[in-house]
Coordinates of C-alpha atoms in Angstrom, one line a residue:
Chain W
X264 CA 104.1 87.8 135.0
X265 CA 101.8 90.2 136.0
X266 CA 103.7 92.9 133.7
X267 CA 103.3 90.8 131.0
X268 CA 99.6 90.9 132.1
X269 CA 99.7 95.0 132.6
X270 CA 101.7 94.7 129.3
X271 CA 99.1 93.0 126.9
X272 CA 96.1 95.1 129.0
X273 CA 97.7 98.0 128.0
X274 CA 98.4 96.5 124.6
X275 CA 94.4 95.8 124.4
X276 CA 93.2 98.9 125.6
X277 CA 95.4 100.7 123.4
X278 CA 93.3 98.9 120.0
X279 CA 90.4 101.2 121.6
X280 CA 92.5 104.3 121.7
X281 CA 91.9 104.7 125.3
X282 CA 95.2 105.0 126.0
X283 CA 95.6 108.4 124.4
X284 CA 94.9 110.8 126.7
X285 CA 98.2 109.1 128.7
X286 CA 100.1 109.3 125.9
X287 CA 99.1 113.2 125.0
X288 CA 99.7 113.6 128.8
X289 CA 103.4 112.0 128.0
X290 CA 104.2 113.1 124.9
X291 CA 103.3 117.2 126.5
X292 CA 105.9 116.9 129.0
X293 CA 108.4 114.8 126.3
X294 CA 108.7 117.2 123.7
X295 CA 110.4 120.1 125.0
X296 CA 113.2 117.7 126.8
X297 CA 113.4 115.5 123.6
X298 CA 113.7 118.5 120.9
X299 CA 116.2 120.3 123.7
X300 CA 118.7 117.1 123.7
X301 CA 118.1 116.7 120.1
X302 CA 118.7 120.8 119.4
X303 CA 122.4 119.4 121.4
X304 CA 123.1 116.7 119.6
X305 CA 122.8 118.3 116.2
X306 CA 124.8 121.8 117.5
X307 CA 127.7 119.5 119.0
X308 CA 127.3 117.0 115.7
X309 CA 127.9 121.0 113.4
X310 CA 130.8 121.6 115.9
X311 CA 133.0 118.1 115.1
X312 CA 131.7 118.3 111.6
X313 CA 133.4 121.8 111.3
X314 CA 136.4 120.9 111.8
X315 CA 136.5 117.8 110.2
X316 CA 135.1 118.5 107.1
X317 CA 137.3 122.2 106.0
X318 CA 138.3 120.8 103.0
X319 CA 135.0 120.1 101.5
X320 CA 133.8 123.0 103.4
X321 CA 136.6 125.4 101.2
X322 CA 135.5 123.6 97.9
X323 CA 131.7 123.9 98.8
X324 CA 132.2 127.7 99.2
X325 CA 134.1 128.5 96.1
X326 CA 131.4 126.7 94.2
X327 CA 128.9 128.3 96.1
X328 CA 130.1 131.7 95.3
X329 CA 130.2 130.5 91.0
X330 CA 126.1 129.4 91.4
X331 CA 125.8 132.5 93.1
X332 CA 127.0 135.0 90.9
X333 CA 124.1 133.0 88.1
X334 CA 121.6 132.6 90.2
X335 CA 121.4 137.0 91.1
X336 CA 121.3 136.8 87.1
X337 CA 118.5 134.6 87.2
X338 CA 116.7 136.1 90.3
X339 CA 116.8 139.5 88.4
X340 CA 115.3 137.9 85.0
X341 CA 112.7 136.1 87.7
X342 CA 111.6 140.0 89.0
X343 CA 111.2 141.5 85.2
X344 CA 108.4 138.4 84.8
X345 CA 107.2 138.5 88.2
X346 CA 106.0 142.5 87.6
X347 CA 105.2 141.2 84.1
X348 CA 102.4 138.2 85.7
X349 CA 101.4 140.8 88.3
X350 CA 100.2 143.3 86.0
X351 CA 98.4 140.5 84.1
X352 CA 96.8 138.9 86.9
X353 CA 95.6 142.7 87.7
X354 CA 94.6 142.9 84.3
X355 CA 92.4 139.6 84.0
X356 CA 91.8 139.8 88.1
X357 CA 93.3 136.7 88.7
X358 CA 94.0 136.1 92.7
X359 CA 97.4 136.1 93.2
X360 CA 97.9 133.5 95.8
X361 CA 96.4 130.7 97.3
X362 CA 95.2 131.4 101.4
X363 CA 97.6 128.6 103.7
X364 CA 98.0 128.4 107.2
X365 CA 101.8 128.3 108.5
X366 CA 102.6 126.1 111.5
X367 CA 106.6 126.2 112.2
X368 CA 107.1 123.4 113.9
X369 CA 110.7 121.4 115.4
X370 CA 111.7 118.7 113.3
X371 CA 113.5 115.8 115.0
X372 CA 114.0 112.0 113.3
X373 CA 112.1 108.7 114.3
X374 CA 114.1 107.2 116.7
X375 CA 111.4 103.9 116.2
X376 CA 111.4 104.1 112.3
X377 CA 114.9 101.9 111.2
X378 CA 114.0 102.9 107.3
X379 CA 114.6 106.8 108.1
X380 CA 111.6 107.7 105.9
X381 CA 109.7 109.4 108.9
X382 CA 110.4 112.2 111.3
X383 CA 108.2 113.6 114.6
X384 CA 107.1 117.7 114.3
X385 CA 106.5 118.2 117.6
X386 CA 102.7 120.3 116.4
X387 CA 99.6 118.0 116.7
X388 CA 95.9 118.2 116.6
X389 CA 96.1 120.6 119.2
X390 CA 97.7 123.1 117.0
X391 CA 95.5 122.5 113.5
X392 CA 97.8 119.6 112.1
X393 CA 96.0 116.4 110.3
X394 CA 96.6 113.8 108.9
X395 CA 97.1 114.5 105.0
X396 CA 99.0 117.5 105.9
X397 CA 102.0 119.0 103.2
X398 CA 104.5 119.8 105.0
X399 CA 107.4 122.1 103.7
X400 CA 110.3 124.1 103.3
X401 CA 110.7 127.5 101.5
X402 CA 109.4 126.4 97.9
X403 CA 110.5 122.7 99.3
X404 CA 108.2 119.7 100.1
X405 CA 109.7 117.8 103.3
X406 CA 106.6 115.4 103.1
X407 CA 103.1 114.6 104.1
X408 CA 101.7 114.2 107.5
X409 CA 100.7 110.4 108.4
X410 CA 99.5 109.9 111.9
X411 CA 98.7 112.6 114.5
X412 CA 98.5 113.2 118.5
X413 CA 97.6 115.9 120.4
X414 CA 101.0 117.3 120.6
X415 CA 103.0 115.6 117.9
X416 CA 103.2 114.2 114.1
X417 CA 104.3 112.2 112.1
X418 CA 105.0 112.7 108.5
X419 CA 106.4 110.8 105.7
X420 CA 109.7 112.2 103.9
X421 CA 108.8 112.0 100.1
X422 CA 112.0 109.7 99.9
X423 CA 109.7 107.2 101.7
X424 CA 108.9 104.3 99.0
X425 CA 105.1 104.7 100.6
X426 CA 105.6 108.5 98.9
X427 CA 103.4 108.8 95.7
X428 CA 103.7 112.5 94.1
X429 CA 101.9 114.0 90.8
X430 CA 104.7 115.6 89.8
X431 CA 105.7 117.7 86.6
X432 CA 108.7 119.3 84.8
X433 CA 109.1 122.7 84.6
X434 CA 111.8 123.2 82.5
X435 CA 110.3 121.5 79.1
X436 CA 108.2 123.7 76.7
X437 CA 105.0 120.1 77.5
X438 CA 105.6 119.8 80.9
X439 CA 106.7 116.5 80.9
X440 CA 104.3 114.4 84.0
X441 CA 105.0 111.7 86.1
X442 CA 104.6 109.9 89.4
X443 CA 107.5 110.4 92.0
X444 CA 108.2 107.5 94.4
X445 CA 110.2 107.3 96.8
X446 CA 112.9 105.5 97.2
X447 CA 115.0 105.5 100.7
X448 CA 117.9 107.9 101.6
X449 CA 117.7 111.2 99.3
X450 CA 116.2 109.0 96.0
X451 CA 113.0 109.5 94.6
X452 CA 112.5 108.1 90.3
X453 CA 110.1 110.5 88.9
X454 CA 108.1 106.5 86.9
X455 CA 105.3 106.6 83.7
X456 CA 106.8 109.4 81.6
X457 CA 106.3 108.7 78.5
X458 CA 108.6 107.9 75.3
X459 CA 107.6 111.0 73.4
X460 CA 107.8 113.5 76.4
X461 CA 110.5 115.7 77.0
X462 CA 113.5 115.1 80.5
X463 CA 116.3 116.2 80.9
X464 CA 119.2 115.9 83.1
X465 CA 119.1 118.7 85.8
X466 CA 115.7 119.2 85.0
X467 CA 113.8 120.6 88.4
X468 CA 110.5 118.6 88.8
X469 CA 107.7 120.5 90.7
X470 CA 104.6 118.9 92.7
X471 CA 101.4 118.7 89.6
X472 CA 99.0 118.9 92.5
X473 CA 96.7 116.3 90.2
X474 CA 97.1 113.2 92.7
X475 CA 94.6 116.1 95.1
X476 CA 97.3 115.6 98.2
X477 CA 99.8 117.7 97.3
X478 CA 99.6 121.2 97.0
X479 CA 101.1 122.5 93.2
X480 CA 103.8 123.7 92.6
X481 CA 106.5 122.5 95.6
X482 CA 109.5 121.3 94.6
X483 CA 110.2 117.6 94.7
X484 CA 113.5 117.8 93.4
X485 CA 116.8 117.5 90.1
X486 CA 117.0 115.2 87.6
X487 CA 120.2 113.6 88.2
X488 CA 119.7 110.2 85.2
X489 CA 116.8 109.7 83.1
X490 CA 116.4 105.4 82.6
X491 CA 115.6 104.5 79.1
X492 CA 115.2 100.5 78.5
X493 CA 113.8 99.7 75.0
X494 CA 111.6 97.2 75.8
X495 CA 109.8 99.1 78.4
X496 CA 107.3 101.2 77.1
X497 CA 107.4 104.4 79.7
X498 CA 110.7 106.4 80.7
X499 CA 111.5 106.8 84.3
X500 CA 113.7 109.3 85.5
X501 CA 116.3 109.6 88.7
X502 CA 115.6 112.7 91.3
X503 CA 117.5 113.6 94.5
X504 CA 116.0 116.8 96.6
X505 CA 117.0 119.6 96.7
X506 CA 117.9 120.4 99.9
X507 CA 118.9 117.2 103.1
X508 CA 116.0 116.4 104.5
X509 CA 117.9 114.9 107.1
X510 CA 119.6 118.2 108.3
X511 CA 116.5 120.2 108.5
X512 CA 115.7 122.2 112.2
X513 CA 112.0 123.7 111.4
X514 CA 110.0 123.3 108.6
X515 CA 106.4 124.3 108.3
X516 CA 103.4 122.4 108.4
X517 CA 100.5 123.5 105.5
X518 CA 97.8 122.7 108.0
X519 CA 94.7 124.2 105.8
X520 CA 95.8 123.5 101.9
X521 CA 92.9 124.7 100.2
X522 CA 93.1 122.3 97.5
Chain V
X264 CA 108.2 101.9 146.5
X265 CA 110.8 104.0 146.6
X266 CA 113.4 102.1 144.3
X267 CA 109.9 101.6 141.6
X268 CA 110.0 106.0 141.6
X269 CA 113.9 105.5 140.9
X270 CA 113.8 103.3 138.3
X271 CA 111.0 105.2 136.6
X272 CA 113.0 108.3 136.6
X273 CA 116.0 107.2 135.4
X274 CA 114.2 105.5 132.9
X275 CA 112.9 108.7 131.8
X276 CA 116.4 110.0 131.6
X277 CA 117.0 106.8 129.6
X278 CA 114.1 106.8 126.9
X279 CA 114.6 111.0 127.0
X280 CA 118.6 110.0 125.5
X281 CA 117.5 107.5 123.5
X282 CA 114.9 108.7 121.3
X283 CA 116.9 112.6 120.8
X284 CA 120.8 112.4 121.9
X285 CA 121.9 109.5 121.1
X286 CA 119.9 109.0 118.1
X287 CA 121.3 112.3 116.4
X288 CA 124.2 111.2 116.7
X289 CA 123.7 107.4 115.8
X290 CA 121.0 107.3 113.3
X291 CA 118.0 105.3 113.3
X292 CA 119.7 102.2 112.5
X293 CA 123.0 102.9 114.7
X294 CA 121.6 103.8 117.6
X295 CA 121.9 101.9 120.6
X296 CA 118.9 100.5 122.5
X297 CA 119.9 101.8 126.4
X298 CA 116.9 101.8 128.4
X299 CA 116.9 97.6 127.4
X300 CA 120.7 97.4 128.1
X301 CA 119.7 98.5 131.8
X302 CA 117.6 96.3 132.3
X303 CA 119.7 94.1 130.9
X304 CA 122.4 95.2 133.4
X305 CA 120.4 94.8 136.3
X306 CA 119.3 91.1 135.8
X307 CA 123.1 90.9 135.3
X308 CA 123.6 91.8 138.4
X309 CA 121.1 89.6 140.1
X310 CA 118.3 92.2 140.3
X311 CA 115.4 90.1 138.5
X312 CA 112.2 91.8 139.9
X313 CA 114.1 95.1 139.4
X314 CA 114.8 94.4 135.7
X315 CA 111.4 93.4 135.1
X316 CA 110.1 96.7 136.2
X317 CA 112.8 98.9 134.0
X318 CA 111.8 96.6 131.5
X319 CA 107.7 97.1 131.7
X320 CA 108.9 101.0 132.8
X321 CA 110.8 102.0 129.7
X322 CA 109.0 99.8 126.8
X323 CA 106.5 102.0 128.1
X324 CA 107.2 104.9 128.1
X325 CA 109.2 104.1 124.6
X326 CA 105.7 104.0 123.2
X327 CA 103.9 106.8 124.9
X328 CA 106.8 108.9 124.1
X329 CA 106.3 107.8 120.0
X330 CA 104.1 106.9 117.3
X331 CA 104.4 102.6 118.3
X332 CA 101.7 100.7 119.5
X333 CA 101.9 101.3 123.4
X334 CA 102.0 97.8 125.4
X335 CA 103.9 96.2 122.6
X336 CA 107.6 97.1 123.7
X337 CA 106.9 96.5 126.9
X338 CA 106.0 92.8 125.6
X339 CA 109.0 92.5 123.9
X340 CA 111.3 93.6 126.5
X341 CA 109.8 91.4 129.4
X342 CA 109.9 88.7 126.8
X343 CA 113.7 89.4 126.3
X344 CA 114.1 89.6 129.8
X345 CA 112.5 86.2 130.6
X346 CA 114.9 84.5 127.6
X347 CA 117.8 86.2 130.0
X348 CA 116.5 84.6 132.9
X349 CA 115.7 81.3 131.1
X350 CA 119.1 81.3 129.8
X351 CA 121.1 82.0 133.2
X352 CA 118.9 79.7 134.6
X353 CA 118.9 76.8 132.9
X354 CA 121.5 76.7 129.8
X355 CA 123.9 78.5 131.4
X356 CA 125.8 81.9 132.8
X357 CA 128.6 82.3 130.8
X358 CA 128.8 86.1 129.9
X359 CA 129.6 85.6 126.0
X360 CA 126.3 84.1 125.8
X361 CA 124.2 86.7 128.1
X362 CA 125.6 89.4 125.5
X363 CA 124.4 87.1 122.3
X364 CA 120.7 87.1 124.2
X365 CA 121.1 91.1 124.9
X366 CA 122.2 91.5 120.8
X367 CA 119.4 89.1 119.2
X368 CA 116.9 90.4 121.4
X369 CA 117.5 94.4 120.2
X370 CA 117.6 92.5 116.6
X371 CA 114.6 91.0 117.6
X372 CA 112.9 94.6 118.9
X373 CA 114.5 96.7 116.4
X374 CA 112.4 94.3 113.4
X375 CA 109.7 93.7 115.2
X376 CA 109.2 97.9 115.9
X377 CA 110.9 99.6 112.8
X378 CA 110.4 96.9 110.1
X379 CA 114.3 97.8 108.1
X380 CA 115.0 95.3 104.6
X381 CA 118.3 95.9 105.3
X382 CA 119.4 93.4 107.9
X383 CA 123.0 93.2 108.2
X384 CA 124.3 96.6 107.7
X385 CA 127.5 97.8 108.6
X386 CA 125.1 100.4 110.9
X387 CA 122.3 97.6 112.1
X388 CA 125.4 95.5 113.7
X389 CA 127.3 99.1 115.1
X390 CA 123.4 99.0 117.2
X391 CA 123.8 95.5 118.6
X392 CA 127.6 95.9 119.3
X393 CA 126.4 99.4 121.0
X394 CA 123.9 97.8 122.9
X395 CA 125.8 95.2 124.3
X396 CA 128.7 97.9 125.3
X397 CA 126.2 99.4 127.5
X398 CA 125.0 96.6 129.5
X399 CA 128.8 96.1 130.0
X400 CA 129.2 99.9 131.2
X401 CA 125.9 100.3 133.2
X402 CA 126.5 96.9 135.1
X403 CA 130.2 98.6 135.7
X404 CA 129.0 101.5 137.4
X405 CA 126.0 99.4 138.8
X406 CA 128.4 97.0 140.3
X407 CA 132.1 98.7 140.7
X408 CA 130.9 102.5 141.9
X409 CA 127.4 101.2 144.1
X410 CA 128.7 97.8 144.9
X411 CA 128.6 98.2 149.0
X412 CA 125.7 100.1 148.6
X413 CA 124.1 97.8 145.9
X414 CA 125.4 94.7 148.2
X415 CA 123.1 96.6 151.1
X416 CA 120.2 96.7 148.6
X417 CA 120.7 100.4 149.2
X418 CA 121.8 101.7 145.3
X419 CA 118.1 102.7 144.4
X420 CA 118.0 105.1 147.3
X421 CA 121.3 106.3 146.5
X422 CA 120.4 107.1 143.4
X423 CA 117.0 108.7 144.4
X424 CA 119.6 111.7 146.0

């Protein structure tokens, strides 16, 4: 019974955060081993995956080559627009970008979350990470920091049901707005779209920044389906993330978002 | 004292494997609970004290290395071991019922710590079966590879080397 008692004492102490120094020490010791082992498992998994899906890779390669050609032409168009934009900004004296501190972090799944909607990062409060910091990869929004300890932080994926993000459609002229809510897996639902607002399949949805939680302009996903129920006043749409959230190994934490 | 240090070391390795290597392979739902499996294997070998200590240390390390409330996992693990002891002592020693205890404990632990609405998915059932399989493997390792040493009470001393 002494072990039960010891567990109860630890449980009691943890409510007053008296266990935190021990937790920090354990996490500091475990972090390199856990992330190292994760890396080894990930590489082994990838090697097996490569040999078992050669046919799929070949098909994907053809598709990606086509997409690449299409994107190259779009990049050219964007470069011209960027040049024009820069000239206009210089002309009216607007700052070109917001100051952001990016902290590179290794990502690892949260073994104790059965829903798979959260992940662990190897950076904590000692690296300047705070609750509410955005986690990104390139321009893609990955998640948000939910809990922080000195050595690590716990974050929710944007597909987590607890994630509510103010978003907008950048592919339509009237910039349709809504609220994106995670649905587990790689699916997100964009809700509260006004009936007269335009939205179509394939549109890119980004954060609007109106919630004051997520920085504006980060890519959330692509529209895969639109749901219009005649008896309901508002529309909704299904989104799919454009990158595989579970396959990310390194991400950036926006440690000082200038909101 | 030596056996407690050895058990702590084994549990550190198991926690590291469970939370990183195995998690990457099996995902959260199908990930076997090898920490609990190791404790149960000790219990099935009649090492009650070692099983309880292992459950306490393993559970605590899981909590400290993750984001669950420290003290919660050891409490659930210890309750599971006591349930196992109770069944062995007062009901019967049939192996199948003991494996059911292992799977039930794993299931309850997963629900307590990482609540899931999908209770009976293929992944969840795989996780339970893998845990039971891990108990079997640990049992074989402990009892056949180190049978003589174990009987003489030197098993844990050997592992320490």
